[in-house]
Short mmCIF file of C-alpha atoms and ligand atoms in Angstrom, two decimals:
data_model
loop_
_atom_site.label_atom_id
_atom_site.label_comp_id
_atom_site.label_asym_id
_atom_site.label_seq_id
_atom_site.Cartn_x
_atom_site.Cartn_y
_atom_site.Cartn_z
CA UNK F 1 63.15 21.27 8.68
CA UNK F 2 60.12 19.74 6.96
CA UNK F 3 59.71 16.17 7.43
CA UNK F 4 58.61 13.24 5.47
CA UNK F 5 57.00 10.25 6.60
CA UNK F 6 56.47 6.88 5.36
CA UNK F 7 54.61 4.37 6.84
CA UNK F 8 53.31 1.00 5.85
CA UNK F 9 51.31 -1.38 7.97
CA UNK F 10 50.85 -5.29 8.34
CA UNK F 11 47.85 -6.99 9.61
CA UNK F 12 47.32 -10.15 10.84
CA UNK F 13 43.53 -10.57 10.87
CA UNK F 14 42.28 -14.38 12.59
CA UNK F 15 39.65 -15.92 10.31
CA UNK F 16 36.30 -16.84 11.44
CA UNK F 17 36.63 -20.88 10.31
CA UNK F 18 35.22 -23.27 12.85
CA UNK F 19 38.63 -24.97 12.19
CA UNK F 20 42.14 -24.91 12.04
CA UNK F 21 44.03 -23.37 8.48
CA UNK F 22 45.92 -27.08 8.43
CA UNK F 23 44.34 -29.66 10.57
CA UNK F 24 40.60 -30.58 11.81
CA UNK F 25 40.67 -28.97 15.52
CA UNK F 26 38.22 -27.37 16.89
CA UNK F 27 38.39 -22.97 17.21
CA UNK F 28 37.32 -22.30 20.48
CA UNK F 29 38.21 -19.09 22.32
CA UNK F 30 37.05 -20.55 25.89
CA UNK F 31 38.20 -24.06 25.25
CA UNK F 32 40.58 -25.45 28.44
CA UNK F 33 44.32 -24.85 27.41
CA UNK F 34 45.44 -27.88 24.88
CA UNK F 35 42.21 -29.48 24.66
CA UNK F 36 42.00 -28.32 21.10
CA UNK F 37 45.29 -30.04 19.19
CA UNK F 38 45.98 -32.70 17.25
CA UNK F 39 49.48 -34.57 16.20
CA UNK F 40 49.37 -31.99 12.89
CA UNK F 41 49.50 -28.72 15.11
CA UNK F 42 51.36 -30.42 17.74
CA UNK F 43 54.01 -30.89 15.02
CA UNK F 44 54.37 -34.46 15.85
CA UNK F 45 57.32 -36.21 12.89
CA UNK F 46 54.96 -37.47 10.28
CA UNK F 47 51.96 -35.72 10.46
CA UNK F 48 50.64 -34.02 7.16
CA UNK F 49 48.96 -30.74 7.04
CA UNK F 50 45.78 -30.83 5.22
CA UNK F 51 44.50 -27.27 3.81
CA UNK F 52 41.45 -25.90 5.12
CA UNK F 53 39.33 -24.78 2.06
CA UNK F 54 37.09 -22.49 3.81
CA UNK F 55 40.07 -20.58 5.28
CA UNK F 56 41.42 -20.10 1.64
CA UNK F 57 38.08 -18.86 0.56
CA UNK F 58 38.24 -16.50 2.90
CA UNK F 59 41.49 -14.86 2.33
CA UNK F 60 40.71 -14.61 -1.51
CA UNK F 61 37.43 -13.20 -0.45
CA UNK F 62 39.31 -10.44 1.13
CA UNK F 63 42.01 -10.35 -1.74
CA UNK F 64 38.88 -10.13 -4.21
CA UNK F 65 37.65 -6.85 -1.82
CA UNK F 66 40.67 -5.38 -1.45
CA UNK F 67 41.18 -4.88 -5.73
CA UNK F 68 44.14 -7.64 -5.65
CA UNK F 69 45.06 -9.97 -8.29
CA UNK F 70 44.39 -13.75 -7.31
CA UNK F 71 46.74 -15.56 -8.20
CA UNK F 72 46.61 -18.29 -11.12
CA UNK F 73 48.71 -20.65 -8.31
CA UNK F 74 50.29 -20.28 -5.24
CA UNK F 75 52.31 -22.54 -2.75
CA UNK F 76 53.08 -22.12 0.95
CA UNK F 77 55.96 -21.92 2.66
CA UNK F 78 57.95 -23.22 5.73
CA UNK F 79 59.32 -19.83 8.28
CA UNK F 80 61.80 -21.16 10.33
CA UNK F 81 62.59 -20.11 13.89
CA UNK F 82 62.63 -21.69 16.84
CA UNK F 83 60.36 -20.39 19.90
CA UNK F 84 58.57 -22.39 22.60
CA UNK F 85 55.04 -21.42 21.02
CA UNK F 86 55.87 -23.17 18.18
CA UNK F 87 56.56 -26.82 18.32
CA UNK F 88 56.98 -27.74 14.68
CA UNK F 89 59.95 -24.82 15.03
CA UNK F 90 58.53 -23.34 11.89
CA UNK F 91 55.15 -21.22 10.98
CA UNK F 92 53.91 -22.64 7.34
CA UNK F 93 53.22 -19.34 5.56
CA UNK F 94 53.28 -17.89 1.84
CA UNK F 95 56.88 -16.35 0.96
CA UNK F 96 57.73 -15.76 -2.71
CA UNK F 97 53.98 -17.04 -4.53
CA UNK F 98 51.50 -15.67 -2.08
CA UNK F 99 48.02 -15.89 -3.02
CA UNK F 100 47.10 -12.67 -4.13
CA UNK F 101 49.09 -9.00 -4.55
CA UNK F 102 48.55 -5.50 -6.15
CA UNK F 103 45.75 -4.27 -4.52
CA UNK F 104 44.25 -1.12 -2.98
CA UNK F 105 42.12 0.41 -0.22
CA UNK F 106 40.81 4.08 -0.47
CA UNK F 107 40.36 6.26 2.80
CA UNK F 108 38.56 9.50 3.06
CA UNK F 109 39.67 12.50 4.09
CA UNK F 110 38.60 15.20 6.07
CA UNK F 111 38.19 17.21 3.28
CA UNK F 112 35.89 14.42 1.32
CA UNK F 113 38.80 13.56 -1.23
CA UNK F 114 40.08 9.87 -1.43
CA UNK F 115 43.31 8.68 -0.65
CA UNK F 116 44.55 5.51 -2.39
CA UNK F 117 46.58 3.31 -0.31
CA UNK F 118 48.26 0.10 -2.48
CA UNK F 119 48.22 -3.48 -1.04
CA UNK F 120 51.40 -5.06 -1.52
CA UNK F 121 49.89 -8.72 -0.78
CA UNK F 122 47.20 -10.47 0.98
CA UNK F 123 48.52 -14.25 2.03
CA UNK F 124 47.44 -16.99 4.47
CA UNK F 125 49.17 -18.40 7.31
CA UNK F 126 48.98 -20.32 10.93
CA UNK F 127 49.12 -18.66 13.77
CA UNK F 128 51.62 -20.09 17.28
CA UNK F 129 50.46 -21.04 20.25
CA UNK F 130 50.44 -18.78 23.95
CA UNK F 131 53.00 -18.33 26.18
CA UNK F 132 51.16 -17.73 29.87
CA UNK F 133 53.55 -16.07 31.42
CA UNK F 134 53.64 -16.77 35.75
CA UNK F 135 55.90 -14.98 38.21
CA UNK F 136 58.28 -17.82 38.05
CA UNK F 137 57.72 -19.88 35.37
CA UNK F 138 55.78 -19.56 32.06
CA UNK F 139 53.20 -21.69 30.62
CA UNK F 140 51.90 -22.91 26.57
CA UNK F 141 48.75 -23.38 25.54
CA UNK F 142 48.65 -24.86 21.79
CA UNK F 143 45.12 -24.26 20.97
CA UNK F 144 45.85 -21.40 19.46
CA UNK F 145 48.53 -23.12 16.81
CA UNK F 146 47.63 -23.85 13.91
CA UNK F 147 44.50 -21.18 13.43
CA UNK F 148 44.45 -19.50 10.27
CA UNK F 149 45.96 -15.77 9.79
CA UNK F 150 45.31 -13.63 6.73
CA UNK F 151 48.25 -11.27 6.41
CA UNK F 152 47.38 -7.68 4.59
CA UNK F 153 50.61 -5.98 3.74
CA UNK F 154 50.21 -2.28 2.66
CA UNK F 155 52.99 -0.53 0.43
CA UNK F 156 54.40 2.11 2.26
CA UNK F 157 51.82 4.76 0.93
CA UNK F 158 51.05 6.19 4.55
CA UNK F 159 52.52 9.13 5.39
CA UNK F 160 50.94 9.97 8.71
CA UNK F 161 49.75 8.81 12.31
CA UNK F 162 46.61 9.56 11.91
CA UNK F 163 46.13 8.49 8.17
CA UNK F 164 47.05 5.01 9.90
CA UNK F 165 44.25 5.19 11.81
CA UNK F 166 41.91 5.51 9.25
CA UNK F 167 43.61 2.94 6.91
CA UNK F 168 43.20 0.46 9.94
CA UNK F 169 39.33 1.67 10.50
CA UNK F 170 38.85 1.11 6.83
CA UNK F 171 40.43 -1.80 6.64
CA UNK F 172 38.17 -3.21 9.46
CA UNK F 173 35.23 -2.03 8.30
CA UNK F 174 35.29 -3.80 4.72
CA UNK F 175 36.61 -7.08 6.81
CA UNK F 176 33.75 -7.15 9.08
CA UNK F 177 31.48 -6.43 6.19
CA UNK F 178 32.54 -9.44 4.34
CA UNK F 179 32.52 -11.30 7.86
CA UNK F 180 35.68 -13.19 7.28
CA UNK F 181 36.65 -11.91 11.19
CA UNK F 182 35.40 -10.69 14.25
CA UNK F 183 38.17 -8.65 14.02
CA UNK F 184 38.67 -8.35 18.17
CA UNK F 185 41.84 -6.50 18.70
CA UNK F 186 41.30 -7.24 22.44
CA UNK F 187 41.10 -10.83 21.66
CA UNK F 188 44.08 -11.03 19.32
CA UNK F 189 41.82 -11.42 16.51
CA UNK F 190 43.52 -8.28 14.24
CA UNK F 191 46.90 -7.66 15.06
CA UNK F 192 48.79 -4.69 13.61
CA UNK F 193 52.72 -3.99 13.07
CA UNK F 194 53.82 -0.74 11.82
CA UNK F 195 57.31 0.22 9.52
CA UNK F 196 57.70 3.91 9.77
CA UNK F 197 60.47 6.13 8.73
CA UNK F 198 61.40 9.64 8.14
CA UNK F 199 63.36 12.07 5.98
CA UNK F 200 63.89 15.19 5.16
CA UNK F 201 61.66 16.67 1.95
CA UNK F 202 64.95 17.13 0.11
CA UNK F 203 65.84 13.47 0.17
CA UNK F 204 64.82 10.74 -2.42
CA UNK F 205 65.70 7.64 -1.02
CA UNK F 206 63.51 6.88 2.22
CA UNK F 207 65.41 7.05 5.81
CA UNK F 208 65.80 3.82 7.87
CA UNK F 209 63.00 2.10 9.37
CA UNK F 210 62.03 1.19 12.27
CA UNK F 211 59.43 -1.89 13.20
CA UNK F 212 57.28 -1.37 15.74
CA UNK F 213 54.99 -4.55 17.11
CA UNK F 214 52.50 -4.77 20.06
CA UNK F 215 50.16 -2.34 19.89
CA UNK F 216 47.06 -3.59 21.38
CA UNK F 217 43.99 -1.28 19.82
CA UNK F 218 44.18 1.28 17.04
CA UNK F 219 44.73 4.40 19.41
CA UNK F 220 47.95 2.36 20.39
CA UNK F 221 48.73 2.40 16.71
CA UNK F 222 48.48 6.24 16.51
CA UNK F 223 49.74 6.95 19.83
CA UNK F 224 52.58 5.06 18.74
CA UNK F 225 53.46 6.13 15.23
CA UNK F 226 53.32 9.48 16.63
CA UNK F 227 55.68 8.67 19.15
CA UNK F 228 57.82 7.42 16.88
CA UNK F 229 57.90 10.34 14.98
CA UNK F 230 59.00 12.18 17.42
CA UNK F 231 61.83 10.10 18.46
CA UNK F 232 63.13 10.13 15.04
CA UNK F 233 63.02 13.28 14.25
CA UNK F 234 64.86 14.28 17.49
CA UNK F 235 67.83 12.14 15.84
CA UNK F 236 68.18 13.55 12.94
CA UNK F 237 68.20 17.09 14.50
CA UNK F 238 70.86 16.42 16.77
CA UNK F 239 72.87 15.00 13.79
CA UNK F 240 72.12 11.06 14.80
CA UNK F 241 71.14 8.28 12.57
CA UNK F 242 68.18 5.81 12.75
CA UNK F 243 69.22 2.67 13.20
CA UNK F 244 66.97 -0.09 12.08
CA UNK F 245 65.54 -2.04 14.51
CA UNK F 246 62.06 -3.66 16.21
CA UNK F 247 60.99 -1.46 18.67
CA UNK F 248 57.84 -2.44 20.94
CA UNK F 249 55.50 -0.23 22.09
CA UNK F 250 54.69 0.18 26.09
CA UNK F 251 50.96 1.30 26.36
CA UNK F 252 51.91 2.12 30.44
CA UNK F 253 55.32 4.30 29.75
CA UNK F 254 53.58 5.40 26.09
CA UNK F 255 56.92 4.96 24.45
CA UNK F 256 58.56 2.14 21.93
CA UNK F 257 61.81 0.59 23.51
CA UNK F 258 64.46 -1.12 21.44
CA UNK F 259 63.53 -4.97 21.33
CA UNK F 260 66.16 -6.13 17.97
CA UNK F 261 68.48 -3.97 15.93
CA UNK F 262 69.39 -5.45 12.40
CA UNK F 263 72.54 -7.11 13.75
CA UNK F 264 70.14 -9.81 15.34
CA UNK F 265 67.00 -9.65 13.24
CA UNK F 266 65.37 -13.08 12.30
CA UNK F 267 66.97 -14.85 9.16
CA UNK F 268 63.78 -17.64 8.94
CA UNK F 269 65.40 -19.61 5.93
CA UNK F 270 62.00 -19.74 3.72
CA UNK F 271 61.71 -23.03 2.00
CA UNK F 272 58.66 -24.33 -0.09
CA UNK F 273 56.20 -26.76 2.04
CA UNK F 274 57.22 -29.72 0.93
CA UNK F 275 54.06 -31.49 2.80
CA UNK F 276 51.68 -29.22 0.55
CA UNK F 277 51.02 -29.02 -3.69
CA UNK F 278 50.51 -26.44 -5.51
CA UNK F 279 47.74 -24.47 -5.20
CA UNK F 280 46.14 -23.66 -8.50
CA UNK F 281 42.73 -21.09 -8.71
CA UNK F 282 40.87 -21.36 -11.84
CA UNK F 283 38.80 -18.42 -12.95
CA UNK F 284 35.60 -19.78 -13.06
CA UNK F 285 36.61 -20.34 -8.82
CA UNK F 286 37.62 -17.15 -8.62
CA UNK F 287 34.21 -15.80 -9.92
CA UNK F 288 32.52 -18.26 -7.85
CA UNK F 289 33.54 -16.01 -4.74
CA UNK F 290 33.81 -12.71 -6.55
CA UNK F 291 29.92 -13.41 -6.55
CA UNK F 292 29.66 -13.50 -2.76
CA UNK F 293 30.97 -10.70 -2.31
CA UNK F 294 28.23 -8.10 -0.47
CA UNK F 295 28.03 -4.66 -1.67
CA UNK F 296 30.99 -2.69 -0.02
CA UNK F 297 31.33 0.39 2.31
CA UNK F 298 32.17 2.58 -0.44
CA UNK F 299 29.51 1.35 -2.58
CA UNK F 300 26.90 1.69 -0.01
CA UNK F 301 27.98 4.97 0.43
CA UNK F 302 27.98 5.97 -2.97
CA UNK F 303 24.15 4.50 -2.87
CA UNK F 304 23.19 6.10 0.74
CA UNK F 305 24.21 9.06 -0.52
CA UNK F 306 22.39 9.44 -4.00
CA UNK F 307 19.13 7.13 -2.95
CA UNK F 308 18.47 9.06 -0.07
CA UNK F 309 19.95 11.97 -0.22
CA UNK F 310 22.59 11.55 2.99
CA UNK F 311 25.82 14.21 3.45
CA UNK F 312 29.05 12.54 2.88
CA UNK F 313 30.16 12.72 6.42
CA UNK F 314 26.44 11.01 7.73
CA UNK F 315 26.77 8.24 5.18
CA UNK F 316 30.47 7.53 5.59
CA UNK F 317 29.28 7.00 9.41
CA UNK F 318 26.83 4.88 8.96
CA UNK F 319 28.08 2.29 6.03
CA UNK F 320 31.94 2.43 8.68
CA UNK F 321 30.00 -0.64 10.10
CA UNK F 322 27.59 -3.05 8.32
CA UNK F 323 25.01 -3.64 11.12
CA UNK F 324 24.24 0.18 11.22
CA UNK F 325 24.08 0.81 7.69
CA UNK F 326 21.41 -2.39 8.42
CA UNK F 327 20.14 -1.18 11.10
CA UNK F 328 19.90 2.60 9.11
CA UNK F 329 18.16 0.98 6.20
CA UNK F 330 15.70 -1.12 8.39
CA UNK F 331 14.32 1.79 10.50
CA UNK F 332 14.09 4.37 7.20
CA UNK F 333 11.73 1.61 5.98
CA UNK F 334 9.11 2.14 8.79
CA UNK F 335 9.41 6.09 9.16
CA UNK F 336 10.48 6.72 5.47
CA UNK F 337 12.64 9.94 6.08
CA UNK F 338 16.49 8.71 5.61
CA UNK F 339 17.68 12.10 6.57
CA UNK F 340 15.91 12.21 9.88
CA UNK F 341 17.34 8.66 10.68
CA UNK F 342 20.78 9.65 9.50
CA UNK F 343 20.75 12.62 11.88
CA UNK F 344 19.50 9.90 14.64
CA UNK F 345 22.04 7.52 13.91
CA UNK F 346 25.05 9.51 13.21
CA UNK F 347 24.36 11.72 15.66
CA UNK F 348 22.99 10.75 19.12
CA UNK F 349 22.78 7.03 19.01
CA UNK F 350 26.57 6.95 17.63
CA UNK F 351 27.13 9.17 20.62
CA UNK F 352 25.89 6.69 23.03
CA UNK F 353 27.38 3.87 21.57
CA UNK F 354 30.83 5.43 22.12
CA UNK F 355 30.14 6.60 25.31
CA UNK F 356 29.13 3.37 26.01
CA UNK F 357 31.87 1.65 24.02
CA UNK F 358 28.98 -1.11 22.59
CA UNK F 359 28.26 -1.15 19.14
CA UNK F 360 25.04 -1.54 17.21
CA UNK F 361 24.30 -5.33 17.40
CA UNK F 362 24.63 -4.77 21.35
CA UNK F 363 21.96 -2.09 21.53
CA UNK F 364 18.60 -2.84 22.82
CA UNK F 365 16.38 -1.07 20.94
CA UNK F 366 15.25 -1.98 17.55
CA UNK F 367 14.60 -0.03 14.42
CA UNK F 368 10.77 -0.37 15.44
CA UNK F 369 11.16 1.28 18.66
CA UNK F 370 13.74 4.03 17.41
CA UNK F 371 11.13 4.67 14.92
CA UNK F 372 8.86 5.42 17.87
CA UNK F 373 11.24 7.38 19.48
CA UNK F 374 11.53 9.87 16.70
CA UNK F 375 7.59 9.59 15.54
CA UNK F 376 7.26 11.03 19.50
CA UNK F 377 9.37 14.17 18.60
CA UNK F 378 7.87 14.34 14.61
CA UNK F 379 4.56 14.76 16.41
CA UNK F 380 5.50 17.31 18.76
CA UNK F 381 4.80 15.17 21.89
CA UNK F 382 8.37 15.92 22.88
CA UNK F 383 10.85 18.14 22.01
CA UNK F 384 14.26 16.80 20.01
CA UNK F 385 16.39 17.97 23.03
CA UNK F 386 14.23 16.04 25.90
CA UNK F 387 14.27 12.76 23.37
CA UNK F 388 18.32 13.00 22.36
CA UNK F 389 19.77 13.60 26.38
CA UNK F 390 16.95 11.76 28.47
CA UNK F 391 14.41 9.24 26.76
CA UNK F 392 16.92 7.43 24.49
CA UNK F 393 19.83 7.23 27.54
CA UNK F 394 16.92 6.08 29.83
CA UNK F 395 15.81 3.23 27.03
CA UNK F 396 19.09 2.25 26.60
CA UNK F 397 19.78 1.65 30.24
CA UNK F 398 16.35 0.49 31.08
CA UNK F 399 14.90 -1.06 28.28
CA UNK F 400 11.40 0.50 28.50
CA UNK F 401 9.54 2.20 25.16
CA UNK F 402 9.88 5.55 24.45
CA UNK F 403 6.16 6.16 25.10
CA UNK F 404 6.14 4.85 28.53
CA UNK F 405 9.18 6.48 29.66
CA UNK F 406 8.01 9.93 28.66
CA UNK F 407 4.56 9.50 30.64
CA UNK F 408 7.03 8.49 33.46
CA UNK F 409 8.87 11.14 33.44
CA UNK F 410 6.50 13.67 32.64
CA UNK F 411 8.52 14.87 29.65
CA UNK F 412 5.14 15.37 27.47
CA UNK F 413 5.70 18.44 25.91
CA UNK F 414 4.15 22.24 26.37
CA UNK F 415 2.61 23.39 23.40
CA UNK F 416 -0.32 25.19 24.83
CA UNK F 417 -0.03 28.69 24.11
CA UNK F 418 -1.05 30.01 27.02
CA UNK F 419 1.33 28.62 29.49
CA UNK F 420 4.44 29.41 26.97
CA UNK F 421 3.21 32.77 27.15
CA UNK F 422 3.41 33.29 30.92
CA UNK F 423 6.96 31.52 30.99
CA UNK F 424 8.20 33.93 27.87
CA UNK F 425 6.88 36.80 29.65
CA UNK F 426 8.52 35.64 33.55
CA UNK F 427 11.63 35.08 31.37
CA UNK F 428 11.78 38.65 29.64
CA UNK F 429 10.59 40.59 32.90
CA UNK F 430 14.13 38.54 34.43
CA UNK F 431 16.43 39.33 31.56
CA UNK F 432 16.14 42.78 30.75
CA UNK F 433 20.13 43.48 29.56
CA UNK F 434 19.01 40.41 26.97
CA UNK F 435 16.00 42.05 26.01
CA UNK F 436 17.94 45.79 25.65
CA UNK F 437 20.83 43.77 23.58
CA UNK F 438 18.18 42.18 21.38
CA UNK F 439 16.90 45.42 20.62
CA UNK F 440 20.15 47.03 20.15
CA UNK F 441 20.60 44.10 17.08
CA UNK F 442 22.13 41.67 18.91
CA UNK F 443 19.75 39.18 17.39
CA UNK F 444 21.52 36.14 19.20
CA UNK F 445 20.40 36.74 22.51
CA UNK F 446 17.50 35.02 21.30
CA UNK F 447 18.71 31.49 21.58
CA UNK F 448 20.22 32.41 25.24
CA UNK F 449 16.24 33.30 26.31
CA UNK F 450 14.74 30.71 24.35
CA UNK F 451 17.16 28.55 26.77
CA UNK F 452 16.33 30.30 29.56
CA UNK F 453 12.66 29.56 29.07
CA UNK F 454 13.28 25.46 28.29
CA UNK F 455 14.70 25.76 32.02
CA UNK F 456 12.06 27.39 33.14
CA UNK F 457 9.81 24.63 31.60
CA UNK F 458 12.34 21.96 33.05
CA UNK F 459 13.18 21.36 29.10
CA UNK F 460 9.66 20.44 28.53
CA UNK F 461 8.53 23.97 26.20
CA UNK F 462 8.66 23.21 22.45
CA UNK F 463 11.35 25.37 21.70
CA UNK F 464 9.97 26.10 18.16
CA UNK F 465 6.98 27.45 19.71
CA UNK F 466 8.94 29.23 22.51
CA UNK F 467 11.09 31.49 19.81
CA UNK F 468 8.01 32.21 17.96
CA UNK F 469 6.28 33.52 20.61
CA UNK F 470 9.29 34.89 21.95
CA UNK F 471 10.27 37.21 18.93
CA UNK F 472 6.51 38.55 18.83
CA UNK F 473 6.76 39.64 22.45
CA UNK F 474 10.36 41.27 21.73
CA UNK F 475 9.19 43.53 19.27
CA UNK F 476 6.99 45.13 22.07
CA UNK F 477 8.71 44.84 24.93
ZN1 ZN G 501 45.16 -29.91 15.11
#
């Protein structure tokens, strides 16, 4: 049986105010535990929540980058439940007149096409408090109440695990480029849930859905959906039926247990705030922030690619995060060769960053001394292999120059002709089956002995030199 599957994601993504979304406290991740509160997030009776104007301009920032429609006016909304992180016993949120809807994201594929995913609706809302949980007793901490959330609600347009993973990626990318969030899954800072369901190709009308919550980073998020996938397809086959349900997501057992089934799911009674107006955004406002908007990932891609000549797969690395596409631009304006800096960046300093897990801003070398780096290798005082796997690990870790390291290390390349001859000739006399299948037409040996030689020279020969040399003394051996 061929399966179907339809997924559509919703992201809570903290913005970066200094204050709270209703109230004048203080954001402070390190802050002692209710230091930061006030009787408006405290939900003391009588207390009136005050919009924060900043937050708002945020989430119609976003809106405005994610092609949504802002709309004309919008109101917010009281959830109702009851939960000891929440001590007004509701969340105010946007229900029926969010703030902005219709939009889309596109993601690229492997295959360079572009898949459009829609954006149902991009709203703003408080977060709850902490629950510190102890062996015997659990504690709150209320700082966190009252901080504004921007929730981006995706029609159910994705139909895979890893297509999720990529929307997410995407998503973060254009967020952090617009710097309306750090975006710190770790920290809380973007939080994902997932709806995901199955059926059969024959079908039309989508199979039951399941919610899955608490997935901590996005390889949760794919290790999950896939999971999931799994699970329900297994029911089907055996004849069952999906029931719909929350389901939460163990990252130890790497499964999704049962938390809810329908039966017990949330009714939150929605009612209008009747502590706030309504909220009305004239056009000349909108344009106001449409204006500070920066030029986008896919726009800087579009330019990396036709200004300087980049592959699609170099500049959709590079522009996936703002500070390298900075950090890209500043170092191509010392050395003035974007591919070579591409290659650098996409290539072994993405390497190391992952390795690493760090990202650009926490490297510590700067486009000036990358630039030396590379000028070492452009010269031919190293060879590309010595500077990719030893000087850049060693400047990461120790923070010297390229230049000095290399006179430390001795890593200063062989280019006299001489002493490549004698270690092309040791290398030759050692290999003879290599030299017999070279002659024979096997014409790849020739990268085995040019390897054998760059040991012999302890990876200091210039290898160009080496297979030169290398395919003259062939042809008479
Ligand atoms: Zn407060």
């Amino acid at each position: 049986m061929e399966y179907q599957v339809t997924i559509g994601l919703e992201v809570h993504v903290q913005l970066s105010t200094k204050t709270k979304a209703f109230c004048g406290c203080r954001i402070d991740f390190g802050a002692k535990a209710n230091t930061l509160v006030c009787p408006v997030c405290l939900g003391m009776p009588g207390a009136l929540p005050v919009l924060n104007e900043e937050a708002f301009r945020l989430a119609v920032k976003t809106a405005l980058a994610l092609n949504c429609h802002i709309a004309s006016s919008t109101k917010f909304d009281r959830k109702n439940y009851f939960y000891p992180d929440l001590p007004k016993n509701f969340q105010i949120s946007q229900y029926d007149n969010p703030l902005s809807h219709d939009g889309y994201l596109e993601i690229d594929e492997k295959d360079e096409s572009l898949t459009k995913i829609r954006i149902k609706r991009v709203h703003l809302e408080e977060d709850a408090g902490k629950l510190i949980h102890q062996k015997s007793y659990s504690q709150v901490d209320l700082n966190r109440a009252g901080i504004p959330l921007m929730e981006i609600v995706s029609e159910p347009d994705i139909t895979g695990a890893q297509q999720a993973h990529n929307y997410l990626s995407k998503l973060k990318g254009i967020l952090r480029y617009l710097a309306v969030s750090d975006c710190n899954m770790e920290e809380g800072s973007l939080r994902c849930d997932a709806n995901i369901s199955i059926k059969t190709a024959d079908k039309k009308a989508l199979g039951v859905k399941a919610e899955i919550k608490n997935m901590n980073s996005f390889k949760a998020v794919r290790q999950a959906l896939e999971y999931e996938i799994g699970r329900q397809k297994e029911i089907l086959e055996e004849g069952g039926k999906v029931i719909q349900e929350t389901r939460l997501w163990d990252q130890d057992k790497l499964k999704t247990f049962s938390m809810r089934t329908k039966e017990e799911a949330f009714d939150y009674r929605y009612f209008p705030e009747p502590d706030l107006p309504l909220f009305s955004i004239s056009k000349p406002e909108i344009k106001k922030i449409k204006d500070t908007l920066p030029e986008l990932p896919d726009k800087q891609k579009k330019r990396f690619i036709k200004d300087y000549g980049l592959n699609n797969y170099d500049a959709g690395i590079l522009t996936s995060d703002k500070k390298l596409a900075d950090y890209f631009e500043e170092t191509n304006d010392i050395l003035k060769n974007p591919k070579v800096v591409a290659n650098w960046l996409a290539g072994p300093i993405f390497k190391e960053l992952n390795r690493r897990n760090l990202d650009i801003s926490s490297l510590n070398i700067t486009p000036q001394e990358l630039f030396e780096l590379i000028k070492l290798v452009l010269d031919g005082k190293i060879n590309i292999t010595a500077a990719k796997e030893k000087v850049l690990p060693l400047m990461i870790e120790s923070s010297k120059s390229a230049v000095a390291l290399v006179e430390e290390e001795g890593l200063v390349q062989i280019s006299d002709n001489k002493e490549l001859e004698n270690a092309v000739l040791k290398v030759i006399k050692e290999n003879q089956k290599s030299v017999r299948d070279y002659a024979s037409g096997k014409e790849n040996v020739i990268m085995f002995l040019v390897g054998q030689v760059m040991r012999q020279t302890k990876g200091k020969a210039n290898p160009q030199m080496v297979k030169k040399i290398l395919k003259e003394k062939l042809k008479c051996a």
